[in-house]
Amino acid sequence: MKHLFSTPAFRTAIVAALLIFVGLFAVHYAESRADANAGRVFDAEAHRGGRNARPENTLYAYAFAIAEGMTTIECDMQLTRDGRIVLSHEPVLSSDIARDQKGRYVGANKYDLRRMTLDEIRTFDVGVLKPGTAYFRDNASAQKMHDATIPTLEELFELVQASGDDEIQMNIETKSYPDPASGDLYKYNADPEAFVKAFDAIVRQYDMQDRVILQSFDWRTLRLMKEIDPAIRTSALWSDGSRTRDQQTGAYVYLGGLDLDDYDGDSVAAAHAIGADIFSPYYRGLTDAQVASAHALGMQVVPWTVNQQSEMARLYRMGVDGIISDNPERLRIVLAGCGATLRPKRTFSSPYLLP
């Protein structure tokens, strides 16, 4: 007589049971991811204020993000020669958007904000995209504004306060360049400690400690922020470039002194080790395993910069906690279609809010 375990009927029953188990697990896993954001407002972030709609990193863009009901304004900081914080993604005035007092677009790499005073920076307009450029092609829907200058961090906080919106958050990046191989980006880089202390002083002045997130690819600034005020949330930005090593020492230049090899190359574990509250990777590299790992460590996941509707929906279904996008209007439509809970749109009086 054959042993029961070796009969075809038994083997068939085992395979069937395994298939049922795997199927039930898959359904449960999919449902758990779909329900990950149930019962809370999804973090819809306007990248640079929403540069597909308004000139990037201007008060017009930030006002638009508030009116559009975004959860968070995402923006960027540079530290000027006279110690002021201005909001600009690039450390130099962009030849695609910046014009001088005669209306002429500036030359490439001519004006470094970090070597200029605030008064000097104020003389340039950044509200009209230069026709014929790749930037214009990608953001042609942004409205022209002929009086848009690069704002200060204080002006962002004052705009938010004047809007009456006491909930919107601000995810603000220290644009810092720690790689010695990056030429002038590194040569004129702001001192990380001075940068973070200047940021912290303004945050405290406007009582925005629970409204701001400090994000950066340069994890030195995130570690410094936690030393100065552990309560302020930090977001560890991540891309393939985050694995860059110093050509002389072999150290990871962006990771604030961490050796990624100590974490078996796990970027989420490394971000957790510096006390980051949020893991913020380039969306195309984000995996289910990273989302699960970050959540298990008590961190949120907010990928950047997502402009395709199909990708927005896919990431929402993955269970991410937020999405950063150039197009707030499109993001709202997609998230609403996915069943996300969103903040309502707002109306308020402001010279920077267009009809």
Short mmCIF file of N, CA, C and O in Angstrom, two decimals, residues 32-46 65 68-73 165 167-169 213 233 278-281 283 286 291 295 299-325 327-345:
data_model
loop_
_atom_site.label_atom_id
_atom_site.label_comp_id
_atom_site.label_asym_id
_atom_site.label_seq_id
_atom_site.Cartn_x
_atom_site.Cartn_y
_atom_site.Cartn_z
N SER A 32 -5.15 45.63 2.14
CA SER A 32 -4.51 46.38 3.22
C SER A 32 -3.79 47.59 2.66
O SER A 32 -3.77 48.66 3.27
N ARG A 33 -3.19 47.45 1.46
CA ARG A 33 -2.54 48.60 0.85
C ARG A 33 -3.57 49.62 0.40
O ARG A 33 -3.37 50.82 0.57
N ALA A 34 -4.66 49.16 -0.15
CA ALA A 34 -5.70 50.07 -0.61
C ALA A 34 -6.31 50.84 0.55
O ALA A 34 -6.72 51.99 0.41
N ASP A 35 -6.34 50.20 1.72
CA ASP A 35 -6.93 50.85 2.89
C ASP A 35 -5.91 51.62 3.72
O ASP A 35 -6.25 52.17 4.76
N ALA A 36 -4.65 51.65 3.26
CA ALA A 36 -3.59 52.25 4.07
C ALA A 36 -3.88 53.71 4.39
O ALA A 36 -3.49 54.22 5.44
N ASN A 37 -4.56 54.41 3.49
CA ASN A 37 -4.82 55.83 3.69
C ASN A 37 -6.25 56.13 4.12
O ASN A 37 -6.65 57.29 4.16
N ALA A 38 -7.00 55.07 4.40
CA ALA A 38 -8.40 55.27 4.80
C ALA A 38 -8.47 56.04 6.12
O ALA A 38 -7.70 55.81 7.05
N GLY A 39 -9.39 56.99 6.18
CA GLY A 39 -9.64 57.70 7.43
C GLY A 39 -8.73 58.87 7.72
O GLY A 39 -8.80 59.48 8.78
N ARG A 40 -7.83 59.20 6.80
CA ARG A 40 -6.98 60.36 7.02
C ARG A 40 -6.83 61.13 5.71
O ARG A 40 -7.01 60.58 4.62
N VAL A 41 -6.49 62.40 5.84
CA VAL A 41 -6.30 63.23 4.65
C VAL A 41 -4.99 62.82 3.98
O VAL A 41 -3.93 62.78 4.62
N PHE A 42 -5.05 62.51 2.71
CA PHE A 42 -3.86 62.12 1.97
C PHE A 42 -2.99 63.34 1.74
O PHE A 42 -3.49 64.44 1.48
N ASP A 43 -1.68 63.17 1.82
CA ASP A 43 -0.75 64.29 1.71
C ASP A 43 -0.46 64.61 0.24
O ASP A 43 0.44 64.05 -0.38
N ALA A 44 -1.24 65.54 -0.31
CA ALA A 44 -1.06 66.01 -1.68
C ALA A 44 -0.14 67.22 -1.64
O ALA A 44 -0.50 68.27 -1.10
N GLU A 45 1.06 67.10 -2.23
CA GLU A 45 2.07 68.14 -2.14
C GLU A 45 2.30 68.84 -3.48
O GLU A 45 2.51 68.19 -4.50
N ALA A 46 2.27 70.15 -3.45
CA ALA A 46 2.47 70.96 -4.65
C ALA A 46 3.96 71.25 -4.82
O ALA A 46 4.54 72.05 -4.08
N ALA A 65 -1.40 76.91 -4.44
CA ALA A 65 -1.41 75.64 -3.72
C ALA A 65 -2.38 75.68 -2.54
O ALA A 65 -3.09 74.71 -2.27
N GLU A 68 -5.93 75.63 -3.90
CA GLU A 68 -6.26 74.35 -4.53
C GLU A 68 -6.50 73.26 -3.50
O GLU A 68 -6.90 72.15 -3.84
N GLY A 69 -6.29 73.58 -2.22
CA GLY A 69 -6.56 72.60 -1.18
C GLY A 69 -5.46 71.57 -1.01
O GLY A 69 -5.70 70.46 -0.52
N MET A 70 -4.25 71.96 -1.38
CA MET A 70 -3.12 71.05 -1.16
C MET A 70 -2.86 70.88 0.34
O MET A 70 -3.07 71.79 1.13
N THR A 71 -2.40 69.72 0.69
CA THR A 71 -2.04 69.46 2.08
C THR A 71 -0.72 70.14 2.43
O THR A 71 -0.53 70.61 3.55
N THR A 72 0.17 70.18 1.44
CA THR A 72 1.53 70.64 1.70
C THR A 72 2.07 71.44 0.53
O THR A 72 1.88 71.07 -0.63
N ILE A 73 2.76 72.54 0.84
CA ILE A 73 3.54 73.28 -0.15
C ILE A 73 4.95 72.74 -0.10
O ILE A 73 5.60 72.77 0.96
N ASP A 165 -5.32 79.86 6.54
CA ASP A 165 -5.21 78.39 6.53
C ASP A 165 -4.27 77.97 7.65
O ASP A 165 -3.06 78.16 7.57
N GLU A 167 -3.81 74.90 8.72
CA GLU A 167 -3.49 73.48 8.64
C GLU A 167 -2.43 73.14 7.60
O GLU A 167 -1.73 72.14 7.76
N ILE A 168 -2.35 73.91 6.53
CA ILE A 168 -1.44 73.55 5.46
C ILE A 168 -0.01 73.45 5.98
O ILE A 168 0.43 74.23 6.82
N GLN A 169 0.71 72.44 5.49
CA GLN A 169 2.09 72.20 5.89
C GLN A 169 3.04 72.74 4.82
O GLN A 169 2.65 73.00 3.69
N ILE A 213 8.33 70.81 7.53
CA ILE A 213 9.15 69.61 7.39
C ILE A 213 10.44 70.07 6.72
O ILE A 213 10.39 70.82 5.73
N ARG A 233 9.91 67.76 12.04
CA ARG A 233 9.97 66.59 11.18
C ARG A 233 11.00 66.77 10.07
O ARG A 233 11.18 67.88 9.56
N ILE A 278 10.33 60.85 7.43
CA ILE A 278 9.76 60.57 6.11
C ILE A 278 10.88 60.07 5.19
O ILE A 278 11.99 60.61 5.20
N PHE A 279 10.58 59.05 4.41
CA PHE A 279 11.47 58.59 3.35
C PHE A 279 10.88 59.08 2.04
O PHE A 279 9.74 58.78 1.72
N SER A 280 11.68 59.87 1.29
CA SER A 280 11.15 60.54 0.10
C SER A 280 12.02 60.22 -1.12
O SER A 280 12.95 60.96 -1.45
N PRO A 281 11.72 59.13 -1.81
CA PRO A 281 12.54 58.71 -2.95
C PRO A 281 11.97 59.18 -4.29
O PRO A 281 10.81 59.60 -4.38
N TYR A 283 10.15 58.50 -7.47
CA TYR A 283 9.03 57.56 -7.50
C TYR A 283 9.30 56.31 -8.32
O TYR A 283 8.79 55.22 -8.00
N LEU A 286 10.84 53.39 -6.28
CA LEU A 286 10.18 52.95 -5.06
C LEU A 286 9.59 51.55 -5.21
O LEU A 286 8.94 51.25 -6.20
N VAL A 291 8.19 50.52 0.95
CA VAL A 291 7.00 51.08 1.62
C VAL A 291 6.71 50.31 2.90
O VAL A 291 6.50 50.90 3.97
N HIS A 295 7.10 51.84 6.76
CA HIS A 295 5.95 51.83 7.67
C HIS A 295 6.22 51.02 8.92
O HIS A 295 5.80 51.40 10.02
N MET A 299 7.95 55.28 9.73
CA MET A 299 8.21 56.40 8.82
C MET A 299 7.13 56.47 7.75
O MET A 299 6.55 55.46 7.37
N GLN A 300 6.89 57.68 7.25
CA GLN A 300 5.99 57.86 6.12
C GLN A 300 6.80 57.79 4.82
O GLN A 300 8.02 57.94 4.83
N VAL A 301 6.08 57.59 3.71
CA VAL A 301 6.72 57.50 2.40
C VAL A 301 6.05 58.52 1.47
O VAL A 301 4.84 58.47 1.26
N VAL A 302 6.86 59.45 0.95
CA VAL A 302 6.33 60.50 0.07
C VAL A 302 7.24 60.62 -1.15
O VAL A 302 8.27 61.30 -1.11
N PRO A 303 6.91 59.96 -2.25
CA PRO A 303 7.76 60.00 -3.45
C PRO A 303 7.63 61.30 -4.23
O PRO A 303 6.63 61.99 -4.14
N TRP A 304 8.65 61.59 -5.02
CA TRP A 304 8.71 62.78 -5.87
C TRP A 304 9.11 62.36 -7.28
O TRP A 304 9.68 61.29 -7.46
N THR A 305 9.00 63.23 -8.26
CA THR A 305 7.97 64.20 -8.53
C THR A 305 7.07 63.54 -9.57
O THR A 305 7.55 63.22 -10.66
N VAL A 306 5.80 63.34 -9.25
CA VAL A 306 4.92 62.44 -9.99
C VAL A 306 3.90 63.26 -10.78
O VAL A 306 3.06 63.95 -10.20
N ASN A 307 3.96 63.19 -12.10
CA ASN A 307 3.08 64.00 -12.95
C ASN A 307 2.17 63.19 -13.86
O ASN A 307 1.21 63.73 -14.41
N GLN A 308 2.45 61.91 -14.03
CA GLN A 308 1.59 61.05 -14.85
C GLN A 308 0.45 60.51 -14.02
O GLN A 308 0.65 60.01 -12.91
N GLN A 309 -0.75 60.59 -14.57
CA GLN A 309 -1.93 60.15 -13.82
C GLN A 309 -1.85 58.67 -13.45
O GLN A 309 -2.22 58.28 -12.33
N SER A 310 -1.39 57.84 -14.37
CA SER A 310 -1.31 56.41 -14.08
C SER A 310 -0.35 56.12 -12.93
O SER A 310 -0.60 55.22 -12.11
N GLU A 311 0.74 56.89 -12.86
CA GLU A 311 1.71 56.70 -11.78
C GLU A 311 1.16 57.20 -10.44
O GLU A 311 1.41 56.61 -9.39
N MET A 312 0.41 58.29 -10.48
CA MET A 312 -0.22 58.78 -9.26
C MET A 312 -1.13 57.70 -8.66
O MET A 312 -1.08 57.41 -7.45
N ALA A 313 -1.96 57.09 -9.52
CA ALA A 313 -2.89 56.07 -9.06
C ALA A 313 -2.15 54.83 -8.57
O ALA A 313 -2.51 54.24 -7.54
N ARG A 314 -1.10 54.44 -9.30
CA ARG A 314 -0.34 53.26 -8.90
C ARG A 314 0.30 53.46 -7.53
O ARG A 314 0.25 52.56 -6.67
N LEU A 315 0.89 54.61 -7.31
CA LEU A 315 1.55 54.87 -6.04
C LEU A 315 0.55 54.95 -4.89
O LEU A 315 0.83 54.49 -3.78
N TYR A 316 -0.61 55.54 -5.17
CA TYR A 316 -1.64 55.58 -4.13
C TYR A 316 -2.02 54.15 -3.72
O TYR A 316 -2.14 53.84 -2.52
N ARG A 317 -2.18 53.29 -4.70
CA ARG A 317 -2.54 51.89 -4.41
C ARG A 317 -1.41 51.15 -3.69
O ARG A 317 -1.67 50.20 -2.96
N MET A 318 -0.18 51.61 -3.87
CA MET A 318 0.95 51.00 -3.15
C MET A 318 0.89 51.29 -1.66
O MET A 318 1.54 50.61 -0.86
N GLY A 319 0.14 52.33 -1.30
CA GLY A 319 0.03 52.68 0.12
C GLY A 319 0.98 53.77 0.57
O GLY A 319 1.24 53.90 1.77
N VAL A 320 1.48 54.59 -0.38
CA VAL A 320 2.33 55.71 0.04
C VAL A 320 1.48 56.71 0.82
O VAL A 320 0.26 56.74 0.72
N ASP A 321 2.15 57.54 1.59
CA ASP A 321 1.46 58.48 2.47
C ASP A 321 1.23 59.83 1.82
O ASP A 321 0.40 60.62 2.29
N GLY A 322 1.96 60.12 0.77
CA GLY A 322 1.81 61.39 0.07
C GLY A 322 2.44 61.30 -1.30
O GLY A 322 3.18 60.36 -1.61
N ILE A 323 2.14 62.28 -2.12
CA ILE A 323 2.71 62.37 -3.47
C ILE A 323 3.06 63.83 -3.75
O ILE A 323 2.24 64.73 -3.52
N ILE A 324 4.26 64.07 -4.28
CA ILE A 324 4.70 65.40 -4.67
C ILE A 324 4.52 65.52 -6.18
O ILE A 324 4.99 64.66 -6.94
N SER A 325 3.84 66.59 -6.64
CA SER A 325 3.56 66.74 -8.06
C SER A 325 3.65 68.19 -8.50
O SER A 325 3.34 69.11 -7.73
N ASN A 327 1.69 69.29 -10.73
CA ASN A 327 0.34 69.63 -11.19
C ASN A 327 -0.70 69.32 -10.11
O ASN A 327 -1.28 68.23 -10.08
N PRO A 328 -0.94 70.27 -9.19
CA PRO A 328 -1.90 70.02 -8.11
C PRO A 328 -3.30 69.68 -8.60
O PRO A 328 -3.98 68.84 -8.01
N GLU A 329 -3.75 70.33 -9.66
CA GLU A 329 -5.11 70.07 -10.16
C GLU A 329 -5.26 68.62 -10.63
O GLU A 329 -6.23 67.94 -10.30
N ARG A 330 -4.29 68.16 -11.40
CA ARG A 330 -4.33 66.78 -11.88
C ARG A 330 -4.23 65.80 -10.71
O ARG A 330 -4.92 64.78 -10.68
N LEU A 331 -3.37 66.10 -9.76
CA LEU A 331 -3.20 65.22 -8.61
C LEU A 331 -4.51 65.09 -7.83
O LEU A 331 -4.90 63.99 -7.42
N ARG A 332 -5.20 66.20 -7.62
CA ARG A 332 -6.49 66.14 -6.91
C ARG A 332 -7.50 65.25 -7.65
O ARG A 332 -8.21 64.46 -7.03
N ILE A 333 -7.57 65.39 -8.95
CA ILE A 333 -8.53 64.60 -9.75
C ILE A 333 -8.24 63.11 -9.61
O ILE A 333 -9.15 62.30 -9.38
N VAL A 334 -6.97 62.75 -9.73
CA VAL A 334 -6.60 61.33 -9.65
C VAL A 334 -6.87 60.79 -8.25
O VAL A 334 -7.44 59.70 -8.09
N LEU A 335 -6.46 61.52 -7.23
CA LEU A 335 -6.66 61.05 -5.86
C LEU A 335 -8.14 60.91 -5.52
O LEU A 335 -8.55 59.96 -4.86
N ALA A 336 -8.94 61.86 -5.98
CA ALA A 336 -10.38 61.77 -5.74
C ALA A 336 -10.94 60.51 -6.41
O ALA A 336 -11.80 59.82 -5.83
N GLY A 337 -10.46 60.20 -7.60
CA GLY A 337 -10.91 59.00 -8.28
C GLY A 337 -10.49 57.73 -7.59
O GLY A 337 -11.14 56.69 -7.73
N CYS A 338 -9.42 57.80 -6.82
CA CYS A 338 -8.95 56.63 -6.05
C CYS A 338 -9.66 56.51 -4.70
O CYS A 338 -9.43 55.55 -3.96
N GLY A 339 -10.49 57.49 -4.37
CA GLY A 339 -11.20 57.46 -3.09
C GLY A 339 -10.45 58.10 -1.95
O GLY A 339 -10.82 57.91 -0.79
N ALA A 340 -9.41 58.88 -2.26
CA ALA A 340 -8.62 59.52 -1.21
C ALA A 340 -9.42 60.63 -0.53
O ALA A 340 -10.27 61.28 -1.15
N THR A 341 -9.11 60.85 0.74
CA THR A 341 -9.67 61.99 1.47
C THR A 341 -8.78 63.19 1.22
O THR A 341 -7.57 63.14 1.44
N LEU A 342 -9.37 64.30 0.75
CA LEU A 342 -8.61 65.49 0.41
C LEU A 342 -9.09 66.71 1.19
O LEU A 342 -10.23 66.74 1.67
N ARG A 343 -8.24 67.68 1.32
CA ARG A 343 -8.64 68.94 1.93
C ARG A 343 -9.51 69.71 0.94
O ARG A 343 -9.32 69.63 -0.28
N PRO A 344 -10.47 70.47 1.42
CA PRO A 344 -11.31 71.26 0.51
C PRO A 344 -10.52 72.42 -0.08
O PRO A 344 -9.56 72.91 0.51
N LYS A 345 -10.94 72.86 -1.26
CA LYS A 345 -10.36 74.06 -1.84
C LYS A 345 -10.74 75.27 -1.00
O LYS A 345 -11.72 75.24 -0.25
#
